[in-house]
mmCIF file of C-alpha atoms and ligand atoms in Angstrom:
data_model
loop_
_atom_site.group_PDB
_atom_site.id
_atom_site.type_symbol
_atom_site.label_atom_id
_atom_site.label_comp_id
_atom_site.label_asym_id
_atom_site.label_seq_id
_atom_site.Cartn_x
_atom_site.Cartn_y
_atom_site.Cartn_z
ATOM 1 C CA MET A 535 18.698 -18.421 -17.066
ATOM 2 C CA THR A 536 15.535 -19.291 -15.206
ATOM 3 C CA THR A 537 14.487 -22.305 -13.234
ATOM 4 C CA VAL A 538 12.371 -25.140 -14.599
ATOM 5 C CA ALA A 539 8.962 -23.758 -15.506
ATOM 6 C CA PHE A 540 6.484 -25.538 -13.230
ATOM 7 C CA PRO A 541 2.872 -25.363 -14.332
ATOM 8 C CA LEU A 542 1.043 -22.575 -12.513
ATOM 9 C CA ALA A 543 -1.172 -25.142 -10.769
ATOM 10 C CA THR A 544 1.920 -26.787 -9.243
ATOM 11 C CA LEU A 545 3.148 -23.441 -8.010
ATOM 12 C CA LEU A 546 -0.240 -22.672 -6.453
ATOM 13 C CA ALA A 547 -0.306 -26.079 -4.752
ATOM 14 C CA HIS A 548 3.103 -25.201 -3.310
ATOM 15 C CA LEU A 549 1.696 -21.890 -2.060
ATOM 16 C CA GLU A 550 -1.161 -23.736 -0.365
ATOM 17 C CA ALA A 551 1.156 -26.205 1.295
ATOM 18 C CA THR A 552 3.655 -23.540 2.380
ATOM 19 C CA ALA A 553 0.962 -21.276 3.793
ATOM 20 C CA ALA A 554 -0.408 -24.159 5.878
ATOM 21 C CA LEU A 555 2.891 -24.941 7.636
ATOM 22 C CA PRO A 556 3.056 -24.378 11.414
ATOM 23 C CA PRO A 557 4.977 -21.249 12.490
ATOM 24 C CA ASP A 558 8.077 -23.147 13.593
ATOM 25 C CA ARG A 559 8.318 -24.844 10.187
ATOM 26 C CA ALA A 560 7.696 -21.836 7.940
ATOM 27 C CA TRP A 561 9.403 -21.566 4.549
ATOM 28 C CA SER A 562 9.565 -18.834 1.935
ATOM 29 C CA LEU A 563 7.688 -19.112 -1.366
ATOM 30 C CA PRO A 564 9.133 -20.686 -4.524
ATOM 31 C CA PRO A 565 11.218 -18.090 -6.420
ATOM 32 C CA GLY A 566 8.862 -18.082 -9.432
ATOM 33 C CA PHE A 567 6.281 -16.278 -7.309
ATOM 34 C CA TYR A 568 8.468 -13.204 -7.522
ATOM 35 C CA TRP A 569 8.855 -12.811 -11.281
ATOM 36 C CA ARG A 570 6.541 -15.103 -13.308
ATOM 37 C CA GLU A 571 4.148 -13.406 -15.717
ATOM 38 C CA ASP A 572 1.392 -15.956 -15.020
ATOM 39 C CA VAL A 573 1.615 -15.389 -11.262
ATOM 40 C CA TRP A 574 1.468 -11.639 -11.826
ATOM 41 C CA ALA A 575 -1.557 -12.007 -14.150
ATOM 42 C CA LEU A 576 -3.341 -14.016 -11.456
ATOM 43 C CA GLU A 577 -2.425 -11.451 -8.776
ATOM 44 C CA VAL A 578 -3.807 -8.667 -10.969
ATOM 45 C CA GLU A 579 -7.141 -10.448 -11.400
ATOM 46 C CA ARG A 580 -7.568 -11.889 -7.892
ATOM 47 C CA VAL A 581 -5.684 -9.469 -5.671
ATOM 48 C CA PHE A 582 -5.130 -6.021 -7.132
ATOM 49 C CA ARG A 583 -8.415 -5.736 -9.049
ATOM 50 C CA LYS A 584 -10.369 -7.145 -6.097
ATOM 51 C CA ASP A 585 -8.871 -5.669 -2.944
ATOM 52 C CA TRP A 586 -8.435 -2.192 -1.484
ATOM 53 C CA MET A 587 -5.476 -0.119 -2.642
ATOM 54 C CA CYS A 588 -4.300 2.936 -0.713
ATOM 55 C CA VAL A 589 -3.922 5.801 -3.196
ATOM 56 C CA GLY A 590 -3.517 8.977 -1.159
ATOM 57 C CA ARG A 591 -4.340 11.077 1.882
ATOM 58 C CA VAL A 592 -7.413 13.243 2.373
ATOM 59 C CA ASP A 593 -5.159 16.248 2.955
ATOM 60 C CA GLN A 594 -4.048 15.963 -0.679
ATOM 61 C CA ALA A 595 -7.582 16.924 -1.755
ATOM 62 C CA PRO A 596 -9.110 19.097 0.996
ATOM 63 C CA ALA A 597 -11.380 21.404 -1.075
ATOM 64 C CA PRO A 598 -14.118 20.877 -3.683
ATOM 65 C CA GLY A 599 -12.557 20.358 -7.111
ATOM 66 C CA ASP A 600 -9.236 19.114 -5.685
ATOM 67 C CA TRP A 601 -8.116 15.990 -7.503
ATOM 68 C CA LEU A 602 -5.448 13.304 -7.459
ATOM 69 C CA LYS A 603 -4.428 11.508 -10.626
ATOM 70 C CA VAL A 604 -4.308 7.820 -9.702
ATOM 71 C CA ASP A 605 -3.456 4.798 -11.819
ATOM 72 C CA ILE A 606 -4.179 1.344 -10.459
ATOM 73 C CA LEU A 607 -2.583 -1.064 -12.918
ATOM 74 C CA ASP A 608 -4.126 -0.166 -16.317
ATOM 75 C CA GLU A 609 -7.108 1.672 -14.835
ATOM 76 C CA PRO A 610 -6.748 5.496 -15.033
ATOM 77 C CA LEU A 611 -8.690 7.114 -12.159
ATOM 78 C CA VAL A 612 -9.176 10.521 -10.659
ATOM 79 C CA VAL A 613 -9.892 10.841 -6.959
ATOM 80 C CA ILE A 614 -11.797 14.088 -6.709
ATOM 81 C CA ARG A 615 -13.712 16.030 -4.062
ATOM 82 C CA ASP A 616 -17.112 17.012 -5.425
ATOM 83 C CA GLU A 617 -19.140 20.187 -4.801
ATOM 84 C CA VAL A 618 -20.625 18.868 -1.564
ATOM 85 C CA GLY A 619 -17.261 17.734 -0.225
ATOM 86 C CA GLN A 620 -17.552 14.021 -0.947
ATOM 87 C CA LEU A 621 -14.473 12.214 -2.228
ATOM 88 C CA ARG A 622 -15.098 10.097 -5.298
ATOM 89 C CA ALA A 623 -12.989 7.744 -7.371
ATOM 90 C CA LEU A 624 -13.996 8.268 -11.001
ATOM 91 C CA SER A 625 -12.706 6.763 -14.215
ATOM 92 C CA ARG A 626 -10.601 9.179 -16.255
ATOM 93 C CA VAL A 627 -11.665 7.461 -19.474
ATOM 94 C CA CYS A 628 -13.857 9.797 -21.530
ATOM 95 C CA ARG A 629 -17.212 8.285 -22.513
ATOM 96 C CA HIS A 630 -16.795 9.648 -26.040
ATOM 97 C CA ARG A 631 -13.691 7.953 -27.411
ATOM 98 C CA ALA A 632 -11.694 6.935 -24.349
ATOM 99 C CA MET A 633 -9.311 9.880 -24.030
ATOM 100 C CA ASP A 634 -7.643 10.248 -20.622
ATOM 101 C CA LEU A 635 -9.441 13.250 -19.112
ATOM 102 C CA LEU A 636 -6.220 14.354 -17.427
ATOM 103 C CA GLY A 637 -4.059 13.201 -20.335
ATOM 104 C CA GLU A 638 -2.501 16.604 -20.836
ATOM 105 C CA GLN A 639 -1.875 17.198 -17.119
ATOM 106 C CA ALA A 640 1.709 16.600 -16.127
ATOM 107 C CA SER A 641 0.818 17.214 -12.476
ATOM 108 C CA GLN A 642 -0.440 14.445 -10.206
ATOM 109 C CA THR A 643 -2.697 16.820 -8.257
ATOM 110 C CA GLY A 644 -4.767 19.885 -9.097
ATOM 111 C CA ASN A 645 -8.085 21.669 -8.777
ATOM 112 C CA SER A 646 -10.787 21.898 -11.441
ATOM 113 C CA ARG A 647 -14.353 23.234 -11.510
ATOM 114 C CA ALA A 648 -15.234 20.440 -13.950
ATOM 115 C CA LEU A 649 -13.483 17.579 -15.726
ATOM 116 C CA LEU A 650 -12.917 18.722 -19.286
ATOM 117 C CA CYS A 651 -11.791 16.246 -21.909
ATOM 118 C CA PRO A 652 -9.010 17.887 -23.924
ATOM 119 C CA TYR A 653 -9.820 15.855 -27.061
ATOM 120 C CA HIS A 654 -13.309 17.128 -28.107
ATOM 121 C CA LEU A 655 -14.154 19.156 -25.010
ATOM 122 C CA TRP A 656 -16.843 16.985 -23.443
ATOM 123 C CA SER A 657 -17.143 18.050 -19.830
ATOM 124 C CA TYR A 658 -18.209 16.296 -16.638
ATOM 125 C CA SER A 659 -19.249 17.654 -13.263
ATOM 126 C CA LEU A 660 -17.190 16.812 -10.167
ATOM 127 C CA ASP A 661 -19.516 13.912 -9.360
ATOM 128 C CA GLY A 662 -19.004 12.384 -12.799
ATOM 129 C CA ARG A 663 -22.205 13.445 -14.570
ATOM 130 C CA LEU A 664 -21.888 14.478 -18.198
ATOM 131 C CA LYS A 665 -22.386 18.240 -18.514
ATOM 132 C CA ALA A 666 -21.715 19.305 -22.093
ATOM 133 C CA THR A 667 -21.019 17.725 -25.468
ATOM 134 C CA PRO A 668 -20.165 20.495 -27.981
ATOM 135 C CA GLN A 669 -21.604 20.143 -31.512
ATOM 136 C CA MET A 670 -23.319 16.828 -30.786
ATOM 137 C CA GLN A 671 -26.892 17.979 -31.468
ATOM 138 C CA GLY A 672 -29.283 15.601 -33.097
ATOM 139 C CA HIS A 673 -27.658 12.260 -32.263
ATOM 140 C CA GLY A 674 -30.484 9.738 -32.395
ATOM 141 C CA SER A 675 -29.461 7.097 -29.891
ATOM 142 C CA PHE A 676 -27.244 8.772 -27.285
ATOM 143 C CA ASP A 677 -28.810 9.322 -23.861
ATOM 144 C CA ARG A 678 -26.881 12.240 -22.355
ATOM 145 C CA GLY A 679 -28.746 12.057 -19.048
ATOM 146 C CA ALA A 680 -27.657 8.464 -18.451
ATOM 147 C CA CYS A 681 -24.037 9.109 -19.360
ATOM 148 C CA ARG A 682 -21.562 9.492 -16.533
ATOM 149 C CA LEU A 683 -18.034 8.494 -15.645
ATOM 150 C CA PRO A 684 -17.853 5.065 -13.991
ATOM 151 C CA GLU A 685 -17.327 5.350 -10.249
ATOM 152 C CA PHE A 686 -15.330 2.984 -8.031
ATOM 153 C CA PRO A 687 -15.670 2.124 -4.321
ATOM 154 C CA LEU A 688 -13.743 4.540 -2.082
ATOM 155 C CA GLU A 689 -13.213 4.481 1.676
ATOM 156 C CA VAL A 690 -11.196 6.705 3.970
ATOM 157 C CA TRP A 691 -9.419 5.133 6.943
ATOM 158 C CA GLN A 692 -7.383 7.280 9.364
ATOM 159 C CA GLY A 693 -7.019 9.902 6.606
ATOM 160 C CA PHE A 694 -5.760 7.365 4.048
ATOM 161 C CA ILE A 695 -7.829 7.090 0.844
ATOM 162 C CA PHE A 696 -8.467 3.536 -0.353
ATOM 163 C CA VAL A 697 -9.983 2.619 -3.709
ATOM 164 C CA ALA A 698 -11.145 -0.767 -5.015
ATOM 165 C CA LEU A 699 -11.590 -1.546 -8.700
ATOM 166 C CA GLU A 700 -14.412 -3.983 -7.946
ATOM 167 C CA PRO A 701 -17.040 -3.861 -5.206
ATOM 168 C CA GLY A 702 -16.278 -6.254 -2.349
ATOM 169 C CA ALA A 703 -16.184 -6.452 1.424
ATOM 170 C CA PRO A 704 -16.029 -3.063 3.168
ATOM 171 C CA LEU A 705 -12.636 -1.973 4.423
ATOM 172 C CA ALA A 706 -13.409 -0.392 7.801
ATOM 173 C CA PRO A 707 -14.345 -3.594 9.695
ATOM 174 C CA ARG A 708 -11.110 -5.269 8.594
ATOM 175 C CA LEU A 709 -9.062 -2.406 9.988
ATOM 176 C CA ALA A 710 -11.005 -1.791 13.193
ATOM 177 C CA PRO A 711 -8.651 -3.888 15.389
ATOM 178 C CA LEU A 712 -5.660 -2.027 13.992
ATOM 179 C CA GLU A 713 -7.372 1.299 14.540
ATOM 180 C CA ARG A 714 -7.787 0.506 18.241
ATOM 181 C CA ARG A 715 -4.029 -0.030 18.490
ATOM 182 C CA LEU A 716 -3.370 3.419 17.016
ATOM 183 C CA ALA A 717 -5.613 5.261 19.457
ATOM 184 C CA GLY A 718 -4.231 8.562 20.721
ATOM 185 C CA PHE A 719 -2.392 9.611 17.577
ATOM 186 C CA ASP A 720 -5.394 11.244 15.838
ATOM 187 C CA LEU A 721 -4.035 10.241 12.431
ATOM 188 C CA PRO A 722 -7.062 11.397 10.390
ATOM 189 C CA GLY A 723 -6.034 15.044 10.777
ATOM 190 C CA TRP A 724 -2.341 14.542 9.963
ATOM 191 C CA ARG A 725 -0.916 15.989 6.767
ATOM 192 C CA ILE A 726 1.803 15.050 4.312
ATOM 193 C CA ALA A 727 4.809 17.245 5.100
ATOM 194 C CA GLY A 728 7.254 15.863 2.566
ATOM 195 C CA THR A 729 7.886 13.121 0.039
ATOM 196 C CA VAL A 730 11.009 11.119 -0.682
ATOM 197 C CA PRO A 731 10.449 10.159 -4.338
ATOM 198 C CA TRP A 732 11.968 6.777 -5.091
ATOM 199 C CA GLY A 733 10.444 6.110 -8.513
ATOM 200 C CA GLU A 734 10.262 2.915 -10.532
ATOM 201 C CA VAL A 735 11.991 -0.023 -8.833
ATOM 202 C CA PRO A 736 12.954 -3.254 -10.699
ATOM 203 C CA VAL A 737 11.658 -5.462 -7.877
ATOM 204 C CA ASN A 738 8.516 -7.570 -7.393
ATOM 205 C CA TRP A 739 6.020 -5.993 -4.994
ATOM 206 C CA LYS A 740 6.269 -8.904 -2.546
ATOM 207 C CA VAL A 741 10.046 -8.536 -2.228
ATOM 208 C CA ALA A 742 9.529 -4.897 -1.172
ATOM 209 C CA LEU A 743 6.630 -5.663 1.160
ATOM 210 C CA GLU A 744 8.405 -8.613 2.781
ATOM 211 C CA ASN A 745 11.466 -6.457 3.354
ATOM 212 C CA GLY A 746 9.349 -3.793 5.024
ATOM 213 C CA ALA A 747 7.385 -6.247 7.140
ATOM 214 C CA GLU A 748 10.187 -8.332 8.625
ATOM 215 C CA PHE A 749 12.563 -7.280 11.364
ATOM 216 C CA TYR A 750 15.210 -9.979 11.029
ATOM 217 C CA HIS A 751 17.226 -7.929 8.522
ATOM 218 C CA HIS A 752 17.826 -5.148 11.058
ATOM 219 C CA ILE A 753 20.823 -7.207 12.190
ATOM 220 C CA GLY A 754 22.279 -7.311 8.657
ATOM 221 C CA THR A 755 21.086 -4.676 6.189
ATOM 222 C CA HIS A 756 20.524 -2.059 8.914
ATOM 223 C CA ARG A 757 23.192 -3.116 11.421
ATOM 224 C CA ASN A 758 24.520 0.457 11.670
ATOM 225 C CA THR A 759 21.217 2.335 11.346
ATOM 226 C CA LEU A 760 18.015 0.658 12.554
ATOM 227 C CA GLN A 761 19.497 -2.131 14.667
ATOM 228 C CA PRO A 762 20.781 0.285 17.357
ATOM 229 C CA LEU A 763 17.504 2.248 17.172
ATOM 230 C CA TRP A 764 15.128 -0.732 17.065
ATOM 231 C CA PRO A 765 17.036 -3.916 18.022
ATOM 232 C CA ALA A 766 15.513 -6.860 16.202
ATOM 233 C CA HIS A 767 15.241 -9.155 19.231
ATOM 234 C CA ARG A 768 12.960 -6.649 21.048
ATOM 235 C CA VAL A 769 10.331 -6.451 18.274
ATOM 236 C CA GLN A 770 6.852 -7.778 19.071
ATOM 237 C CA ILE A 771 4.518 -8.807 16.250
ATOM 238 C CA GLU A 772 0.716 -8.735 16.409
ATOM 239 C CA SER A 773 -1.765 -9.731 13.737
ATOM 240 C CA GLY A 774 -5.443 -10.206 13.110
ATOM 241 C CA ALA A 775 -7.122 -13.596 13.253
ATOM 242 C CA ASP A 776 -7.926 -13.146 9.561
ATOM 243 C CA ASP A 777 -4.227 -12.519 8.823
ATOM 244 C CA GLU A 778 -5.041 -9.436 6.794
ATOM 245 C CA TRP A 779 -3.622 -6.714 9.014
ATOM 246 C CA PHE A 780 -0.315 -6.832 10.811
ATOM 247 C CA LEU A 781 1.595 -4.758 13.290
ATOM 248 C CA GLY A 782 5.129 -4.796 14.658
ATOM 249 C CA ARG A 783 6.106 -2.877 17.768
ATOM 250 C CA MET A 784 9.728 -1.749 17.656
ATOM 251 C CA PRO A 785 10.802 -0.453 21.092
ATOM 252 C CA VAL A 786 13.748 1.915 21.051
ATOM 253 C CA GLY A 787 17.034 0.303 22.052
ATOM 254 C CA PRO A 788 18.810 1.368 25.261
ATOM 255 C CA ASP A 789 21.708 2.965 23.395
ATOM 256 C CA ALA A 790 19.433 5.134 21.263
ATOM 257 C CA ALA A 791 16.960 6.128 24.018
ATOM 258 C CA VAL A 792 16.976 9.756 25.157
ATOM 259 C CA GLY A 793 15.818 9.102 28.718
ATOM 260 C CA ILE A 794 13.403 7.024 30.789
ATOM 261 C CA ASP A 795 9.777 7.965 31.375
ATOM 262 C CA GLY A 796 7.192 5.915 33.250
ATOM 263 C CA GLY A 797 9.591 2.969 33.179
ATOM 264 C CA TYR A 798 9.941 3.090 29.385
ATOM 265 C CA PRO A 799 12.993 4.282 27.431
ATOM 266 C CA VAL A 800 12.142 7.433 25.463
ATOM 267 C CA HIS A 801 12.280 7.253 21.655
ATOM 268 C CA PRO A 802 14.295 10.075 20.023
ATOM 269 C CA THR A 803 12.279 12.415 17.774
ATOM 270 C CA SER A 804 12.975 14.998 15.077
ATOM 271 C CA LEU A 805 9.721 16.899 15.712
ATOM 272 C CA PRO A 806 7.696 17.443 18.904
ATOM 273 C CA PRO A 807 6.014 14.188 20.014
ATOM 274 C CA VAL A 808 2.234 13.970 19.762
ATOM 275 C CA GLU A 809 0.568 15.342 22.913
ATOM 276 C CA GLY A 810 -1.128 12.839 25.179
ATOM 277 C CA LEU A 811 0.640 9.639 24.105
ATOM 278 C CA SER A 812 1.282 6.973 26.731
ATOM 279 C CA ALA A 813 4.824 6.301 27.940
ATOM 280 C CA ARG A 814 4.793 3.094 25.934
ATOM 281 C CA GLN A 815 3.729 4.925 22.772
ATOM 282 C CA ARG A 816 6.555 7.415 23.291
ATOM 283 C CA SER A 817 9.011 4.536 23.541
ATOM 284 C CA GLU A 818 8.386 2.785 20.224
ATOM 285 C CA THR A 819 7.820 2.987 16.507
ATOM 286 C CA VAL A 820 5.066 0.783 15.176
ATOM 287 C CA VAL A 821 4.938 -0.582 11.653
ATOM 288 C CA ALA A 822 1.508 -1.628 10.486
ATOM 289 C CA GLY A 823 -0.277 -2.550 7.325
ATOM 290 C CA LEU A 824 -2.951 -4.390 5.439
ATOM 291 C CA PHE A 825 -2.451 -6.791 2.563
ATOM 292 C CA PRO A 826 -1.939 -6.526 -0.267
ATOM 293 C CA MET A 827 0.226 -3.438 -0.079
ATOM 294 C CA PHE A 828 -0.695 -0.833 2.541
ATOM 295 C CA PHE A 829 2.186 -0.180 4.907
ATOM 296 C CA PHE A 830 3.357 2.586 7.218
ATOM 297 C CA ALA A 831 5.623 3.231 10.194
ATOM 298 C CA LEU A 832 4.338 5.379 13.041
ATOM 299 C CA GLY A 833 6.569 6.981 15.659
ATOM 300 C CA PRO A 834 5.846 9.475 18.453
ATOM 301 C CA ASP A 835 6.422 12.460 16.102
ATOM 302 C CA GLY A 836 5.315 11.320 12.661
ATOM 303 C CA ALA A 837 4.460 8.568 10.219
ATOM 304 C CA ILE A 838 6.148 7.295 7.096
ATOM 305 C CA TRP A 839 3.785 5.906 4.462
ATOM 306 C CA PHE A 840 5.258 3.678 1.772
ATOM 307 C CA ASP A 841 3.154 4.667 -1.233
ATOM 308 C CA TRP A 842 3.830 1.477 -3.196
ATOM 309 C CA ARG A 843 2.147 0.802 -6.535
ATOM 310 C CA PRO A 844 2.797 -2.562 -8.189
ATOM 311 C CA THR A 845 3.446 -2.112 -11.919
ATOM 312 C CA GLY A 846 4.480 -5.550 -13.209
ATOM 313 C CA PRO A 847 5.863 -8.981 -12.274
ATOM 314 C CA SER A 848 9.290 -7.521 -11.549
ATOM 315 C CA SER A 849 8.568 -3.854 -10.869
ATOM 316 C CA HIS A 850 6.795 -1.386 -8.651
ATOM 317 C CA HIS A 851 6.735 2.354 -8.086
ATOM 318 C CA LEU A 852 7.521 3.925 -4.729
ATOM 319 C CA ASP A 853 7.150 7.342 -3.133
ATOM 320 C CA ILE A 854 7.766 7.594 0.602
ATOM 321 C CA ARG A 855 5.564 10.173 2.286
ATOM 322 C CA ILE A 856 6.189 11.759 5.660
ATOM 323 C CA ILE A 857 2.975 12.558 7.518
ATOM 324 C CA VAL A 858 2.872 14.707 10.660
ATOM 325 C CA PRO A 859 0.296 16.248 13.001
ATOM 326 C CA PRO A 860 -0.937 19.690 11.888
ATOM 327 C CA ALA A 861 0.591 21.347 14.971
ATOM 328 C CA SER A 862 4.063 20.256 13.875
ATOM 329 C CA PHE A 863 3.962 22.588 10.871
ATOM 330 C CA GLU A 864 3.963 25.496 13.347
ATOM 331 C CA ALA A 865 6.572 24.021 15.689
ATOM 332 C CA GLU A 866 9.918 25.690 16.193
ATOM 333 C CA GLY A 867 12.586 23.931 14.137
ATOM 334 C CA PHE A 868 10.004 22.253 11.879
ATOM 335 C CA ALA A 869 12.038 22.644 8.669
ATOM 336 C CA ASP A 870 15.179 21.205 10.265
ATOM 337 C CA GLY A 871 13.219 18.373 11.883
ATOM 338 C CA LEU A 872 11.600 17.482 8.581
ATOM 339 C CA ASP A 873 14.966 17.583 6.818
ATOM 340 C CA ALA A 874 16.345 15.180 9.422
ATOM 341 C CA MET A 875 13.389 12.825 8.929
ATOM 342 C CA GLN A 876 13.767 12.880 5.158
ATOM 343 C CA ALA A 877 17.503 12.290 5.346
ATOM 344 C CA GLY A 878 16.948 9.349 7.711
ATOM 345 C CA VAL A 879 14.272 7.848 5.468
ATOM 346 C CA HIS A 880 16.516 8.248 2.441
ATOM 347 C CA SER A 881 19.534 6.543 3.958
ATOM 348 C CA VAL A 882 17.560 3.608 5.392
ATOM 349 C CA GLN A 883 15.630 3.172 2.134
ATOM 350 C CA ALA A 884 18.918 3.142 0.225
ATOM 351 C CA GLU A 885 19.952 0.163 2.356
ATOM 352 C CA ASP A 886 16.650 -1.615 1.729
ATOM 353 C CA ALA A 887 16.637 -0.797 -1.989
ATOM 354 C CA ALA A 888 20.091 -2.313 -2.486
ATOM 355 C CA ALA A 889 19.014 -5.454 -0.605
ATOM 356 C CA ASN A 890 15.757 -5.733 -2.557
ATOM 357 C CA VAL A 891 17.469 -5.467 -5.954
ATOM 358 C CA ALA A 892 19.993 -8.108 -4.919
ATOM 359 C CA VAL A 893 17.214 -10.414 -3.656
ATOM 360 C CA GLN A 894 15.254 -9.982 -6.893
ATOM 361 C CA ARG A 895 18.363 -10.958 -8.869
ATOM 362 C CA GLY A 896 18.869 -13.979 -6.621
ATOM 363 C CA LEU A 897 15.283 -15.104 -7.106
ATOM 364 C CA ARG A 898 15.893 -15.311 -10.882
ATOM 365 C CA ALA A 899 18.880 -17.640 -10.458
ATOM 366 C CA ARG A 900 18.623 -21.368 -11.163
ATOM 367 C CA ALA A 901 20.094 -22.042 -7.749
ATOM 368 C CA ALA A 902 17.285 -20.181 -5.947
ATOM 369 C CA GLU A 903 15.051 -22.283 -3.687
ATOM 370 C CA PRO A 904 12.685 -21.610 -0.777
ATOM 371 C CA GLY A 905 14.432 -21.066 2.566
ATOM 372 C CA PRO A 906 13.343 -21.431 6.212
ATOM 373 C CA LEU A 907 11.797 -18.381 7.881
ATOM 374 C CA ALA A 908 12.753 -16.974 11.289
ATOM 375 C CA PRO A 909 10.164 -15.960 13.932
ATOM 376 C CA LEU A 910 10.843 -12.288 13.092
ATOM 377 C CA GLU A 911 9.642 -13.062 9.536
ATOM 378 C CA SER A 912 6.197 -14.262 10.629
ATOM 379 C CA ILE A 913 4.385 -11.532 8.668
ATOM 380 C CA LEU A 914 5.682 -13.233 5.510
ATOM 381 C CA VAL A 915 3.657 -16.289 6.526
ATOM 382 C CA GLN A 916 0.598 -14.075 6.960
ATOM 383 C CA LEU A 917 1.166 -12.839 3.408
ATOM 384 C CA GLN A 918 1.352 -16.451 2.204
ATOM 385 C CA ARG A 919 -1.991 -17.231 3.832
ATOM 386 C CA TYR A 920 -3.552 -14.097 2.360
ATOM 387 C CA LEU A 921 -2.261 -15.026 -1.105
ATOM 388 C CA ALA A 922 -3.416 -18.626 -0.770
ATOM 389 C CA ARG A 923 -6.936 -17.438 0.050
ATOM 390 C CA ARG A 924 -6.999 -15.024 -2.869
ATOM 391 C CA LEU A 925 -5.143 -16.926 -5.578
ATOM 392 C CA VAL A 926 -6.332 -20.489 -5.051
ATOM 393 C CA PRO A 927 -9.971 -21.204 -5.851
ATOM 394 C CA ALA A 928 -12.010 -22.166 -2.769
ATOM 395 C CA ARG A 929 -12.874 -25.600 -4.107
ATOM 396 C CA ALA A 930 -9.255 -26.623 -4.353
ATOM 397 C CA ARG A 931 -8.581 -25.221 -0.894
ATOM 398 C CA ASP A 932 -11.130 -27.227 1.007
ATOM 399 C CA PRO A 933 -10.194 -30.941 1.109
ATOM 400 C CA VAL A 934 -13.745 -31.944 2.080
ATOM 401 C CA LYS A 935 -15.160 -30.283 -0.995
ATOM 402 C CA VAL A 936 -12.450 -31.784 -3.166
ATOM 403 C CA MET A 937 -13.322 -35.284 -1.925
ATOM 404 C CA ARG A 938 -16.997 -34.682 -2.624
ATOM 405 C CA ALA A 939 -16.331 -33.375 -6.130
HETATM 406 S S1 LIG B 830 -12.665 11.556 -26.332
HETATM 407 FE FE1 LIG B 830 -13.279 12.953 -24.845
HETATM 408 S S2 LIG B 830 -14.451 14.387 -25.919
HETATM 409 FE FE2 LIG B 830 -13.846 12.997 -27.432
HETATM 410 FE FE1 LIG B 831 14.624 -2.519 5.956
#
């Protein structure tokens, strides 16, 4: 049922060549990139184990002892706020015999004064140090003082918690240009107001990300929903020189606008707009993100964070979280406004989900081949360049070095 199995090296050479095409000659990736086990294995090693993954919001763990159960691929983690208020990403794997420290917790969040292993009751302080090992007296070669849960790099950006499984380049400098474009919203203090749980999706992570990050499909998939609200032809795309962050400005369409202010059409809202925004900011929704898989949409009254977690070559998990300014929780009509936002998110996501499943099926067909990309799909080309940098060894990427070798 599948296409001819090219060697992985051939596929990677195709990625290199595709990513290097000029914008007016851009093509999509070979279909095998979206379901092959060997591509996925390479992505795990060179992308998901190496780069920053967004795993939560600081408002999910505001007090000492608050924790979030987080799994990045096969690595069980707990993001926990320690006694002095510092957020840490600790391994959940017990140093005794590898039990999951939160293995008996059905909940994804909670509060604990210590991390207690349910298997033989070893306990750890909130910063990961081993505290107690019942009935282990007299062991001759075990250094309790040196024993602690492994800790992983963690950074907070605009209230979003990012974790990396391996130390690498810091996150903040990469996102600084994007942060400047979000000035005025005060996102760090916003809080999750609701979640639209979507669950396990039988679709490669890139199919979902590419769907979210291109605006061309507003005219098809969303012709009755988003196209009137954010007409595709009005979208403006911005990106970093390093291709790692991206941003799309989606001005409200004339038929959906609720007035004119400062020369800009006014974007409709379900909750009160953020105080102090410029007329331009009140006229648009911005989608923004960072590869590999951080992505959100920000409007004048709230943000929608796509909490995507890749789980396999043809699957990912999705929860969609609605984040709003703290003042909105007190606003008149908050519950109704939030309901309206959640209903809107659900119906648009249903359109995207149906398209994504159908695309994934198409990519498995023998007839599937790369296709030409439209200007409104330029973020897909950014993703290709990001993947080429990460997946293809530097030596093979630099023709001068190849000639010298
Ligand atoms: S595995 Fe955790 S105490 Fe034994
Ligand atoms: Fe969509």
